[in-house]
Amino acid sequence: MIRQLHDKLISKEITSEQLTLDYFDAIEKKDKDIFAYLTLTKDLAIAQAKKVDDKINWGEKINLIEGIPGAVKDVLCVEGIRATGSSKILDNYIAPYDATVVRKLKENGAVILGKTNCDEFAMGSSTENSAYGATKNPHDLERVPGGSSGGSAAAVAADEAVWALGTDTGGSIRQPASLCGIVGLKPTYGRVSRYGLMAMASSFDAAGPMTKTVEDAAIVLSTISGQDKYDATSAHSNDKKFEDYLTGDVKDMKIGIIKEYLDGLETEMKKILEGVIEKYKKMGAKIVEIDLPYNKYALPVYYIIQPCEVSSNMAKFDGVKYGLRVDDKKDSGVSDFELPKTLLETYLDTRKYGLGAEVKRRIMIGTYALSSGYYEAYYLRAQKVRSLIKKDFERVFEEVDLILTPTTTGPAFKLGEKTDDPLSMYLEDIFTVTANIMGVPAISVPAGTVEKDGKQLPIGFQLMGKWFDEENLLRAAHAWERA
Amino acid sequence: MISKDEVKHIASLARIGLTDKEVDKFSHDLSSILDWIEQLKEVDVENVEAVSHVTGLENITRQDKAADFENTDGIKKLFPEEKDGYDKVKSVL
């Protein structure tokens, strides 16, 4: 889709400004119902678009992404623009700098339409944890778009943006992509800088593209990836143009499948996944059954380590330096001999009124698991099991190039269906979380639709690749999409 | 089972004020989540080393040199309470 729009721009069939205005029109028409956006950045977008149009008029060459309008999840900073992370505690926060991914998009001429809704600080699987209200699924407004990058997924699915950035800590790009019928790519950990991304769980977080097509995802990834001196965990990598690797050929590829994953699915879902596998066989890929015995522990491992990291990362929201500061003048009854009462009460009140239930819940789990006497039983044990899961993967990746699984257990669920039971919401991550635990790249690609209540709801399938092997991952995803 | 007193203790460690309703809810939620996590106990982790970094990065170093940040005004504007260009906070001592 980006390439087609690029061609229209350079042939002067349309200007970037007009294209951008068309997208704002679409937002105005549709977003009342969908609520994908928290903040629109019209002035910024028009200024960016005009610059691109000037370049084209001067006869200068432009990048593929240049002049193409997209959206950025609200946990990523855009300088001078409000960034709430969908939390009340940052309701008045104006980002003082650009996230590295945003800087790279700007430098390459991409147009930013606005900031998208998500679960508060990216904690959730439905966007229902946003302090500003839930985003709706464009395919059925009574259903969730998935999460936490639900606003980004809905914006792309509803044609309110050509591309969007999401972030993925346990599945937050891929699950909403699956539920909204679009492509979502979580890159290898470290492929993309985390600077300017509000940290949720630092050893898992990855920003990545959400788009209509695999090629678009490749183009956005080429724009945002690379080592960054502001993120010590970003990895050295050659600046690749990932869109150049999409040959449509998978004859040399071995794809691993896990039989129990497929057997556990509802009939309709299973049929769709089997269809995907069949197609890969027809295209000449070799399908291999694999076994990952420790993988069943991936989700509980994640739900220990992640809240531990959350509890540490959320400590900075304390009403001291920025964001909300509250003192309700009531005595909470809590005391700490190291702190004056007024300061302690400000901490307690600011976090009481500023943070939502799921964020509090994860901070509490993490604080408990890291507290004295429990560290070894929870955190350390989880990191050791993580090690065993990783060994499983290293062994399997000697045999196969990719692993194919469902992205989700089913299509989009109804708003409110899972909000009372945090554990059932956590289970949404069951197929996606492993890629974050291992740091490997993974993509969700639309696989088909299933019917619920008379509506056709999209579902995706997932491919996981080897560390830093986005080329093969994208090549295989693209080949299926084209076939 | 995580008792209400334990919930209150964890909340004070985490510096989160909770309503009585939240204490009840979290006592229940935390217990069910931790029960579910118990399944990790069945894994034999004897002699297994914990993961330190997933892509194997180690010892990333740089010069310990301060650099200028251009938009200091943008940061000052975010202070919850400003006085003479400083962030005013409750007394710490």
Coordinates of C-alpha atoms in Angstrom, one line a residue:
Chain A
M1 CA 0.0 0.0 0.0
I2 CA 2.9 2.4 0.8
R3 CA 4.5 1.7 -2.5
Q4 CA 1.3 2.4 -4.4
L5 CA 0.8 5.7 -2.6
H6 CA 4.5 6.6 -3.1
D7 CA 4.0 6.1 -6.9
K8 CA 1.0 8.4 -6.8
L9 CA 3.0 11.0 -4.9
I10 CA 6.0 11.0 -7.3
S11 CA 3.7 11.0 -10.4
K12 CA 1.9 14.0 -8.8
E13 CA -1.4 12.2 -9.0
I14 CA -1.9 13.3 -5.4
T15 CA 0.0 15.6 -3.0
S16 CA 1.1 14.5 0.4
E17 CA -1.0 17.4 1.9
Q18 CA -4.2 16.2 0.2
L19 CA -3.5 12.6 1.2
T20 CA -3.0 13.7 4.8
L21 CA -6.2 15.8 4.7
D22 CA -8.1 12.8 3.3
Y23 CA -6.9 10.8 6.3
F24 CA -8.0 13.5 8.8
D25 CA -11.4 13.5 7.0
A26 CA -11.6 9.7 7.5
I27 CA -10.7 10.2 11.2
E28 CA -13.4 12.8 11.7
K29 CA -16.0 10.5 10.1
K30 CA -15.1 7.3 11.8
D31 CA -13.3 7.9 15.0
K32 CA -16.3 9.0 17.0
D33 CA -17.3 5.4 16.9
I34 CA -14.0 3.7 17.0
F35 CA -11.9 5.9 19.3
A36 CA -8.5 4.9 17.9
Y37 CA -6.9 8.3 18.6
L38 CA -6.3 10.2 21.8
T39 CA -4.6 13.2 20.3
L40 CA -4.5 14.5 16.7
T41 CA -1.4 16.3 15.4
K42 CA -2.8 18.2 12.4
D43 CA -0.4 21.1 12.4
L44 CA 2.6 18.9 12.6
A45 CA 1.2 16.6 9.9
I46 CA 0.4 19.3 7.4
A47 CA 3.8 20.9 7.9
Q48 CA 5.5 17.6 7.4
A49 CA 3.4 16.9 4.3
K50 CA 4.0 20.3 2.7
K51 CA 7.8 19.8 3.1
V52 CA 7.5 16.5 1.1
D53 CA 5.4 18.2 -1.6
D54 CA 8.0 20.9 -1.9
K55 CA 10.7 18.3 -2.4
I56 CA 8.7 16.5 -5.0
N57 CA 8.0 19.8 -6.8
W58 CA 11.8 20.5 -6.8
G59 CA 12.3 17.2 -8.4
E60 CA 14.1 15.7 -5.4
K61 CA 14.0 11.9 -4.8
I62 CA 11.9 10.8 -1.8
N63 CA 11.9 7.8 0.4
L64 CA 9.2 5.2 0.3
I65 CA 7.8 6.3 3.7
E66 CA 8.1 9.9 2.8
G67 CA 4.8 11.8 2.8
I68 CA 2.8 8.8 3.9
P69 CA 0.6 9.4 6.9
G70 CA 0.6 7.2 10.0
A71 CA -0.1 7.0 13.7
V72 CA 2.0 6.5 16.8
K73 CA 1.0 4.7 20.0
D74 CA 0.7 7.0 22.9
V75 CA 3.5 5.4 24.9
L76 CA 6.0 6.8 22.4
C77 CA 7.1 10.4 22.7
V78 CA 6.7 13.0 20.0
E79 CA 8.3 16.3 20.9
G80 CA 5.9 19.0 21.9
I81 CA 2.9 16.6 21.7
R82 CA 0.9 15.3 24.6
A83 CA 1.9 11.7 25.6
T84 CA -0.3 10.1 28.2
G85 CA 0.5 6.4 27.8
S86 CA -3.4 6.3 28.3
S87 CA -2.8 7.1 32.0
K88 CA -4.3 9.8 34.1
I89 CA -1.0 10.2 35.8
L90 CA 0.4 11.7 32.6
D91 CA -2.7 13.5 31.6
N92 CA -0.9 16.8 31.2
Y93 CA 2.5 15.5 30.0
I94 CA 3.9 17.2 26.9
A95 CA 6.9 15.1 25.6
P96 CA 10.0 17.2 25.7
Y97 CA 11.8 15.1 23.1
D98 CA 11.3 12.6 20.3
A99 CA 11.5 8.8 20.8
T100 CA 14.3 7.5 18.5
V101 CA 11.8 5.7 16.4
V102 CA 9.8 8.9 16.0
R103 CA 12.9 10.9 15.2
K104 CA 13.8 8.4 12.5
L105 CA 10.3 8.5 11.0
K106 CA 10.4 12.3 10.9
E107 CA 13.9 12.4 9.4
N108 CA 12.7 10.1 6.7
G109 CA 9.7 12.3 6.0
A110 CA 6.9 10.2 7.4
V111 CA 3.8 12.2 8.3
I112 CA 2.4 11.8 11.9
L113 CA -1.4 12.1 12.2
G114 CA -1.7 11.6 15.9
K115 CA -1.3 9.5 19.0
T116 CA -3.3 6.3 19.4
N117 CA -5.2 4.8 22.4
C118 CA -3.9 1.8 24.2
D119 CA -4.1 0.0 27.6
E120 CA -2.6 2.1 30.3
F121 CA 1.2 2.0 29.9
A122 CA 0.6 -0.9 27.5
M123 CA -0.7 -3.2 30.2
G124 CA -3.6 -5.2 28.9
S125 CA -5.0 -7.1 25.9
S126 CA -8.1 -5.1 24.9
T127 CA -7.5 -1.3 25.4
E128 CA -10.2 -1.4 28.0
N129 CA -7.5 -0.5 30.6
S130 CA -7.1 3.0 28.9
A131 CA -8.0 5.7 31.4
Y132 CA -9.7 7.5 28.5
G133 CA -12.1 4.8 27.4
A134 CA -11.9 1.7 25.2
T135 CA -11.2 1.6 21.4
K136 CA -13.7 -0.5 19.4
N137 CA -13.0 -3.1 16.8
P138 CA -13.8 -1.7 13.3
H139 CA -15.1 -5.1 12.2
D140 CA -17.7 -5.1 15.1
L141 CA -18.1 -2.1 17.4
E142 CA -19.3 -4.3 20.2
R143 CA -15.9 -6.1 20.3
V144 CA -12.5 -5.1 21.5
P145 CA -9.7 -4.4 19.0
G146 CA -7.3 -6.3 21.2
G147 CA -4.4 -4.7 23.0
S148 CA -2.4 -3.1 24.2
S149 CA -1.8 -1.4 20.8
G150 CA -5.6 -1.5 20.0
G151 CA -5.8 2.1 18.9
S152 CA -3.0 1.6 16.4
A153 CA -4.5 -1.6 15.1
A154 CA -8.0 -0.1 14.8
A155 CA -6.6 3.1 13.1
V156 CA -5.0 1.0 10.3
A157 CA -7.9 -1.4 10.0
A158 CA -10.4 1.5 9.6
D159 CA -8.2 3.3 7.1
E160 CA -7.6 6.1 9.6
A161 CA -3.8 5.7 9.0
V162 CA -1.7 4.0 6.4
W163 CA 0.7 2.6 9.0
A164 CA 1.0 2.8 12.8
L165 CA 3.6 2.1 15.4
G166 CA 2.7 -0.2 18.3
T167 CA 4.7 -1.7 21.1
D168 CA 4.8 -5.3 22.1
T169 CA 5.8 -6.7 25.5
G170 CA 3.8 -10.0 25.5
G171 CA 1.8 -9.8 22.3
S172 CA 0.6 -6.2 22.2
I173 CA 1.3 -5.7 18.5
R174 CA 0.4 -9.1 17.2
Q175 CA -2.8 -9.9 19.2
P176 CA -4.5 -6.6 18.1
A177 CA -3.2 -7.1 14.6
S178 CA -4.8 -10.6 14.5
L179 CA -8.1 -9.3 16.0
C180 CA -8.3 -6.3 13.6
G181 CA -7.2 -8.2 10.4
I182 CA -3.9 -6.4 9.8
V183 CA -0.2 -7.2 9.9
G184 CA 1.8 -6.7 13.1
L185 CA 5.5 -7.2 13.5
K186 CA 7.4 -7.5 16.8
P187 CA 11.1 -7.1 15.9
T188 CA 14.0 -8.9 17.6
Y189 CA 14.7 -7.5 21.0
G190 CA 17.2 -4.7 20.4
R191 CA 16.6 -4.3 16.7
V192 CA 14.6 -1.1 17.4
S193 CA 15.6 1.5 20.0
R194 CA 13.5 1.8 23.1
Y195 CA 14.6 5.4 23.8
G196 CA 11.5 7.6 24.3
L197 CA 9.2 4.6 24.8
M198 CA 7.6 4.6 28.2
A199 CA 9.1 1.4 29.7
M200 CA 6.7 -1.3 30.7
A201 CA 9.0 -4.4 31.1
S202 CA 12.4 -3.4 29.8
S203 CA 13.7 -6.9 29.0
F204 CA 10.7 -7.6 26.7
D205 CA 9.6 -4.3 25.2
A206 CA 9.8 -3.8 21.5
A207 CA 8.3 -1.1 19.2
G208 CA 7.2 -2.3 15.7
P209 CA 5.0 -1.7 12.7
M210 CA 1.3 -2.3 12.3
T211 CA 0.2 -2.2 8.6
K212 CA -2.1 -3.5 6.0
T213 CA 0.5 -5.5 4.2
V214 CA 3.8 -7.3 4.9
E215 CA 5.7 -5.1 2.5
D216 CA 4.5 -2.0 4.4
A217 CA 5.7 -3.6 7.7
A218 CA 9.1 -4.1 6.1
I219 CA 9.3 -0.5 4.9
V220 CA 8.4 0.9 8.3
L221 CA 10.9 -1.5 10.0
S222 CA 13.7 -0.4 7.7
T223 CA 12.9 3.2 8.7
I224 CA 12.9 2.7 12.5
S225 CA 15.5 0.0 13.2
G226 CA 19.2 0.3 14.0
Q227 CA 21.5 0.8 16.9
D228 CA 21.0 3.8 19.1
K229 CA 23.5 5.4 21.5
Y230 CA 20.5 6.3 23.8
D231 CA 19.5 2.7 24.2
A232 CA 22.4 0.5 25.4
T233 CA 20.4 -2.7 24.7
S234 CA 19.9 -1.8 21.1
A235 CA 21.9 -4.2 19.0
H236 CA 24.4 -3.5 16.3
S237 CA 22.8 -4.3 12.9
N238 CA 23.5 -3.5 9.3
D239 CA 21.0 -1.0 8.1
K240 CA 19.0 -3.3 5.9
K241 CA 16.2 -2.5 3.5
F242 CA 13.9 -5.3 4.6
E243 CA 11.5 -4.7 1.7
D244 CA 14.3 -5.9 -0.7
Y245 CA 14.1 -9.5 0.7
L246 CA 10.5 -10.2 -0.3
T247 CA 11.1 -12.6 -3.2
G248 CA 7.9 -14.6 -2.8
D249 CA 9.9 -17.8 -2.7
V250 CA 9.9 -20.1 0.3
K251 CA 11.2 -23.3 -1.3
D252 CA 14.3 -23.3 0.8
M253 CA 12.4 -22.9 4.1
K254 CA 11.7 -25.3 6.9
I255 CA 8.7 -24.3 9.0
G256 CA 8.1 -25.9 12.4
I257 CA 4.6 -26.5 13.7
I258 CA 3.4 -27.5 17.2
K259 CA 0.7 -30.1 17.0
E260 CA -0.8 -29.5 20.4
Y261 CA -1.3 -25.8 19.6
L262 CA -3.5 -26.7 16.6
D263 CA -5.4 -29.5 18.4
G264 CA -6.4 -27.1 21.1
L265 CA -8.2 -24.7 18.8
E266 CA -11.9 -24.5 17.9
T267 CA -12.8 -26.3 14.7
E268 CA -13.1 -23.2 12.5
M269 CA -9.9 -21.7 13.7
K270 CA -8.1 -25.1 13.3
K271 CA -9.4 -25.3 9.7
I272 CA -8.0 -21.9 8.9
L273 CA -4.6 -22.7 10.4
E274 CA -4.4 -26.0 8.6
G275 CA -5.2 -24.1 5.4
V276 CA -2.2 -21.8 6.0
I277 CA 0.1 -24.8 6.5
E278 CA -1.3 -26.5 3.4
K279 CA -0.5 -23.5 1.4
Y280 CA 3.0 -23.3 2.6
K281 CA 3.5 -26.9 1.6
K282 CA 2.2 -26.1 -1.9
M283 CA 4.6 -23.3 -2.2
G284 CA 7.4 -25.7 -1.5
A285 CA 8.3 -25.1 2.2
K286 CA 9.0 -28.1 4.3
I287 CA 6.7 -28.5 7.3
V288 CA 8.3 -30.1 10.4
E289 CA 6.6 -31.1 13.6
I290 CA 8.5 -29.8 16.5
D291 CA 8.4 -30.2 20.3
L292 CA 9.0 -27.4 22.8
P293 CA 8.4 -29.2 26.2
Y294 CA 9.2 -26.2 28.4
N295 CA 7.1 -23.7 26.4
K296 CA 4.0 -24.4 28.4
Y297 CA 5.6 -22.5 31.2
A298 CA 6.2 -19.4 29.1
L299 CA 3.1 -17.5 30.3
P300 CA 3.6 -18.0 34.1
V301 CA 7.3 -17.1 33.6
Y302 CA 6.2 -13.9 31.8
Y303 CA 3.6 -13.0 34.5
I304 CA 6.4 -13.1 37.1
I305 CA 9.3 -11.4 35.4
Q306 CA 7.1 -8.7 33.6
P307 CA 5.4 -7.4 36.8
C308 CA 8.7 -7.4 38.6
E309 CA 10.1 -5.1 35.9
V310 CA 6.8 -3.1 35.9
S311 CA 7.0 -2.4 39.6
S312 CA 10.5 -1.0 39.1
N313 CA 9.6 1.0 35.9
M314 CA 6.4 2.5 37.4
A315 CA 8.3 3.8 40.5
K316 CA 9.1 7.0 38.6
F317 CA 5.5 8.1 38.6
D318 CA 5.4 9.6 42.0
G319 CA 4.2 13.2 41.5
V320 CA 7.6 14.7 42.0
K321 CA 9.1 15.6 38.6
Y322 CA 6.2 15.7 36.2
G323 CA 2.7 14.5 35.7
L324 CA -0.1 14.4 38.3
R325 CA 0.6 15.4 41.9
V326 CA -2.1 14.7 44.4
D327 CA -2.4 15.3 48.2
D328 CA -5.9 14.6 49.4
K329 CA -5.1 15.7 52.9
K330 CA -6.4 12.5 54.3
D331 CA -4.3 10.3 56.6
S332 CA -3.8 6.9 54.9
G333 CA -2.6 5.3 58.1
V334 CA 0.7 4.3 56.4
S335 CA 3.9 5.4 58.0
D336 CA 7.6 5.0 57.2
F337 CA 10.2 6.1 59.6
E338 CA 12.5 7.2 56.8
L339 CA 10.1 9.7 55.2
P340 CA 8.2 12.8 56.4
K341 CA 4.5 12.2 56.5
T342 CA 3.6 14.8 53.9
L343 CA 6.0 13.5 51.3
L344 CA 4.8 9.9 51.8
E345 CA 1.2 10.9 51.6
T346 CA 1.8 12.7 48.3
Y347 CA 3.4 9.5 46.9
L348 CA 0.5 7.4 48.1
D349 CA -2.2 9.7 46.9
T350 CA -0.7 10.5 43.5
R351 CA -0.4 6.8 42.7
K352 CA -3.8 6.0 44.2
Y353 CA -5.6 8.5 41.9
G354 CA -3.2 8.5 39.0
L355 CA -2.9 4.8 38.2
G356 CA -5.5 2.4 37.1
A357 CA -6.4 -1.0 38.5
E358 CA -4.3 -3.2 36.2
V359 CA -1.2 -1.1 36.6
K360 CA -1.6 -1.2 40.4
R361 CA -2.2 -5.0 40.2
R362 CA 1.0 -5.6 38.3
I363 CA 3.0 -3.3 40.6
M364 CA 1.7 -5.2 43.5
I365 CA 2.5 -8.6 42.1
G366 CA 6.0 -7.4 41.2
T367 CA 6.6 -5.8 44.5
Y368 CA 5.5 -9.0 46.3
A369 CA 7.6 -11.3 44.0
L370 CA 10.7 -9.1 44.6
S371 CA 10.2 -8.6 48.3
S372 CA 12.6 -10.2 50.8
G373 CA 12.1 -13.9 51.1
Y374 CA 10.2 -14.4 47.8
Y375 CA 12.9 -13.3 45.3
E376 CA 14.3 -16.8 44.8
A377 CA 11.0 -18.6 44.8
Y378 CA 9.5 -16.3 42.1
Y379 CA 11.8 -14.0 40.2
L380 CA 15.0 -16.2 40.2
R381 CA 13.1 -19.4 39.5
A382 CA 11.2 -17.7 36.6
Q383 CA 14.5 -16.5 35.1
K384 CA 15.9 -20.1 35.3
V385 CA 12.8 -21.6 33.6
R386 CA 13.2 -18.8 31.0
S387 CA 16.7 -20.3 30.4
L388 CA 15.2 -23.8 29.8
I389 CA 12.6 -22.4 27.3
K390 CA 15.4 -20.6 25.5
K391 CA 17.4 -23.8 25.2
D392 CA 14.3 -25.5 23.7
F393 CA 14.2 -22.8 21.1
E394 CA 17.9 -22.8 20.3
R395 CA 17.6 -26.6 19.7
V396 CA 14.5 -26.2 17.4
F397 CA 16.0 -23.3 15.5
E398 CA 18.9 -25.6 14.4
E399 CA 16.3 -27.7 12.6
V400 CA 13.8 -25.1 11.3
D401 CA 13.9 -21.5 10.0
L402 CA 10.5 -20.5 11.3
I403 CA 7.8 -21.6 13.8
L404 CA 4.2 -21.3 12.8
T405 CA 1.4 -21.0 15.4
P406 CA -1.9 -19.3 15.8
T407 CA -1.7 -15.7 17.1
T408 CA -4.7 -15.9 19.3
T409 CA -7.0 -18.6 20.5
G410 CA -10.0 -17.0 18.8
P411 CA -11.3 -13.8 17.2
A412 CA -12.1 -10.5 19.0
F413 CA -14.1 -10.9 22.2
K414 CA -16.9 -8.6 23.4
L415 CA -16.2 -5.4 25.3
G416 CA -16.4 -6.2 29.1
E417 CA -16.2 -10.0 28.6
K418 CA -12.9 -10.4 30.4
T419 CA -12.5 -7.2 32.4
D420 CA -13.5 -8.8 35.7
D421 CA -11.1 -11.7 35.5
P422 CA -7.4 -10.6 35.1
L423 CA -6.2 -14.1 34.6
S424 CA -8.5 -14.8 31.6
M425 CA -7.1 -11.5 30.1
Y426 CA -3.5 -12.7 30.7
L427 CA -4.3 -16.0 28.8
E428 CA -4.8 -13.9 25.6
D429 CA -1.0 -13.8 25.4
I430 CA -0.5 -17.6 25.4
F431 CA 0.8 -17.9 21.8
T432 CA 2.6 -14.5 21.5
V433 CA 4.4 -14.3 24.8
T434 CA 7.2 -16.8 24.0
A435 CA 8.7 -14.5 21.3
N436 CA 9.1 -11.8 23.9
I437 CA 10.6 -14.1 26.5
M438 CA 13.2 -15.3 23.9
G439 CA 13.6 -11.9 22.2
V440 CA 13.0 -13.4 18.7
P441 CA 11.1 -11.6 16.0
A442 CA 7.5 -12.6 15.3
I443 CA 4.7 -11.4 13.0
S444 CA 1.0 -11.8 12.8
V445 CA -0.5 -12.0 9.4
P446 CA -4.3 -12.1 8.5
A447 CA -5.3 -15.7 7.9
G448 CA -9.0 -15.6 7.4
T449 CA -12.3 -14.8 9.1
V450 CA -14.6 -16.7 11.4
E451 CA -18.3 -15.9 11.9
K452 CA -19.7 -14.8 15.2
D453 CA -23.1 -13.3 15.7
G454 CA -23.5 -12.9 12.0
K455 CA -20.3 -10.9 11.6
Q456 CA -17.1 -11.9 9.9
L457 CA -14.2 -11.5 12.3
P458 CA -10.6 -11.7 11.2
I459 CA -8.0 -13.9 12.8
G460 CA -4.3 -14.1 12.1
F461 CA -1.5 -16.7 12.3
Q462 CA 1.9 -16.1 13.7
L463 CA 5.4 -16.8 12.4
M464 CA 8.4 -16.6 14.8
G465 CA 11.9 -16.3 13.4
K466 CA 15.5 -16.7 14.6
W467 CA 17.1 -13.8 16.4
F468 CA 17.8 -10.9 14.0
D469 CA 16.4 -12.9 11.0
E470 CA 13.5 -10.5 10.1
E471 CA 14.5 -11.1 6.4
N472 CA 13.3 -14.7 6.4
L473 CA 10.3 -13.9 8.6
L474 CA 9.1 -11.2 6.3
R475 CA 9.9 -13.2 3.2
A476 CA 7.7 -16.1 4.4
A477 CA 4.9 -13.9 5.6
H478 CA 4.9 -12.0 2.3
A479 CA 4.9 -15.1 0.2
W480 CA 1.8 -16.4 1.9
E481 CA 0.0 -13.1 1.6
R482 CA 0.7 -13.0 -2.1
A483 CA -0.2 -16.6 -2.8
Chain B
M1 CA -3.6 -16.9 49.9
I2 CA -2.6 -13.3 50.2
S3 CA -4.3 -11.7 53.3
K4 CA -5.7 -8.2 53.4
D5 CA -2.9 -7.3 55.8
E6 CA -0.3 -8.6 53.3
V7 CA -2.0 -6.5 50.5
K8 CA -1.7 -3.4 52.7
H9 CA 1.9 -4.1 53.4
I10 CA 2.8 -4.7 49.7
A11 CA 0.9 -1.5 48.8
S12 CA 2.9 0.5 51.3
L13 CA 6.1 -0.9 50.0
A14 CA 5.0 0.1 46.5
R15 CA 3.8 3.5 47.7
I16 CA 0.3 3.0 46.4
G17 CA -2.7 4.2 48.4
L18 CA -5.6 1.8 48.2
T19 CA -9.3 2.0 49.0
D20 CA -10.8 -0.7 51.2
K21 CA -12.6 -2.1 48.1
E22 CA -9.3 -2.3 46.3
V23 CA -7.7 -4.2 49.2
D24 CA -10.5 -6.8 49.0
K25 CA -10.2 -7.1 45.2
F26 CA -6.4 -7.3 45.2
S27 CA -6.4 -9.9 48.0
H28 CA -8.5 -12.1 45.7
D29 CA -6.7 -11.2 42.4
L30 CA -3.2 -11.6 43.7
S31 CA -4.0 -15.0 45.3
S32 CA -5.5 -16.4 42.1
I33 CA -2.6 -15.1 40.0
L34 CA 0.0 -16.4 42.4
D35 CA -1.7 -19.8 42.6
W36 CA -1.6 -20.1 38.9
I37 CA 2.1 -19.2 38.9
E38 CA 2.8 -22.0 41.4
Q39 CA 3.0 -24.4 38.4
L40 CA 6.6 -23.2 38.0
K41 CA 7.5 -25.1 41.1
E42 CA 7.2 -28.4 39.2
V43 CA 10.1 -27.6 37.0
D44 CA 13.5 -28.9 38.0
V45 CA 15.8 -25.9 37.9
E46 CA 18.7 -27.4 39.8
N47 CA 22.0 -26.3 38.1
V48 CA 20.2 -24.1 35.6
E49 CA 21.6 -20.7 35.1
A50 CA 19.2 -17.8 35.1
V51 CA 18.8 -15.8 31.8
S52 CA 20.6 -12.5 32.0
H53 CA 20.1 -11.2 28.5
V54 CA 18.1 -12.7 25.6
T55 CA 20.3 -11.8 22.7
G56 CA 23.5 -12.2 24.6
L57 CA 24.7 -8.6 24.8
E58 CA 27.2 -8.0 27.5
N59 CA 29.3 -5.1 28.9
I60 CA 28.0 -2.2 26.8
T61 CA 30.2 0.7 27.8
R62 CA 30.5 4.4 27.0
Q63 CA 32.4 7.5 28.2
D64 CA 30.8 8.9 31.3
K65 CA 30.4 12.3 29.8
A66 CA 27.6 14.7 30.4
A67 CA 25.9 16.0 27.2
D68 CA 23.6 19.1 26.8
F69 CA 19.9 18.5 26.4
E70 CA 18.4 21.2 24.2
N71 CA 14.9 21.4 25.5
T72 CA 15.3 22.1 29.2
D73 CA 12.4 24.5 29.1
G74 CA 10.2 21.6 28.0
I75 CA 11.2 19.8 31.1
K76 CA 10.7 22.7 33.4
K77 CA 7.2 23.2 32.1
L78 CA 6.4 19.7 33.3
F79 CA 7.2 20.5 37.0
P80 CA 4.1 20.0 39.1
E81 CA 5.0 23.1 41.0
E82 CA 7.7 25.5 39.9
K83 CA 9.5 28.2 41.9
D84 CA 12.3 30.3 40.4
G85 CA 13.1 27.7 37.8
Y86 CA 13.2 24.9 40.3
D87 CA 10.9 21.9 40.9
K88 CA 9.2 22.5 44.2
V89 CA 8.7 19.3 46.2
K90 CA 7.5 18.5 49.8
S91 CA 10.2 18.7 52.4
V92 CA 12.3 15.5 52.3
L93 CA 14.1 15.9 55.6

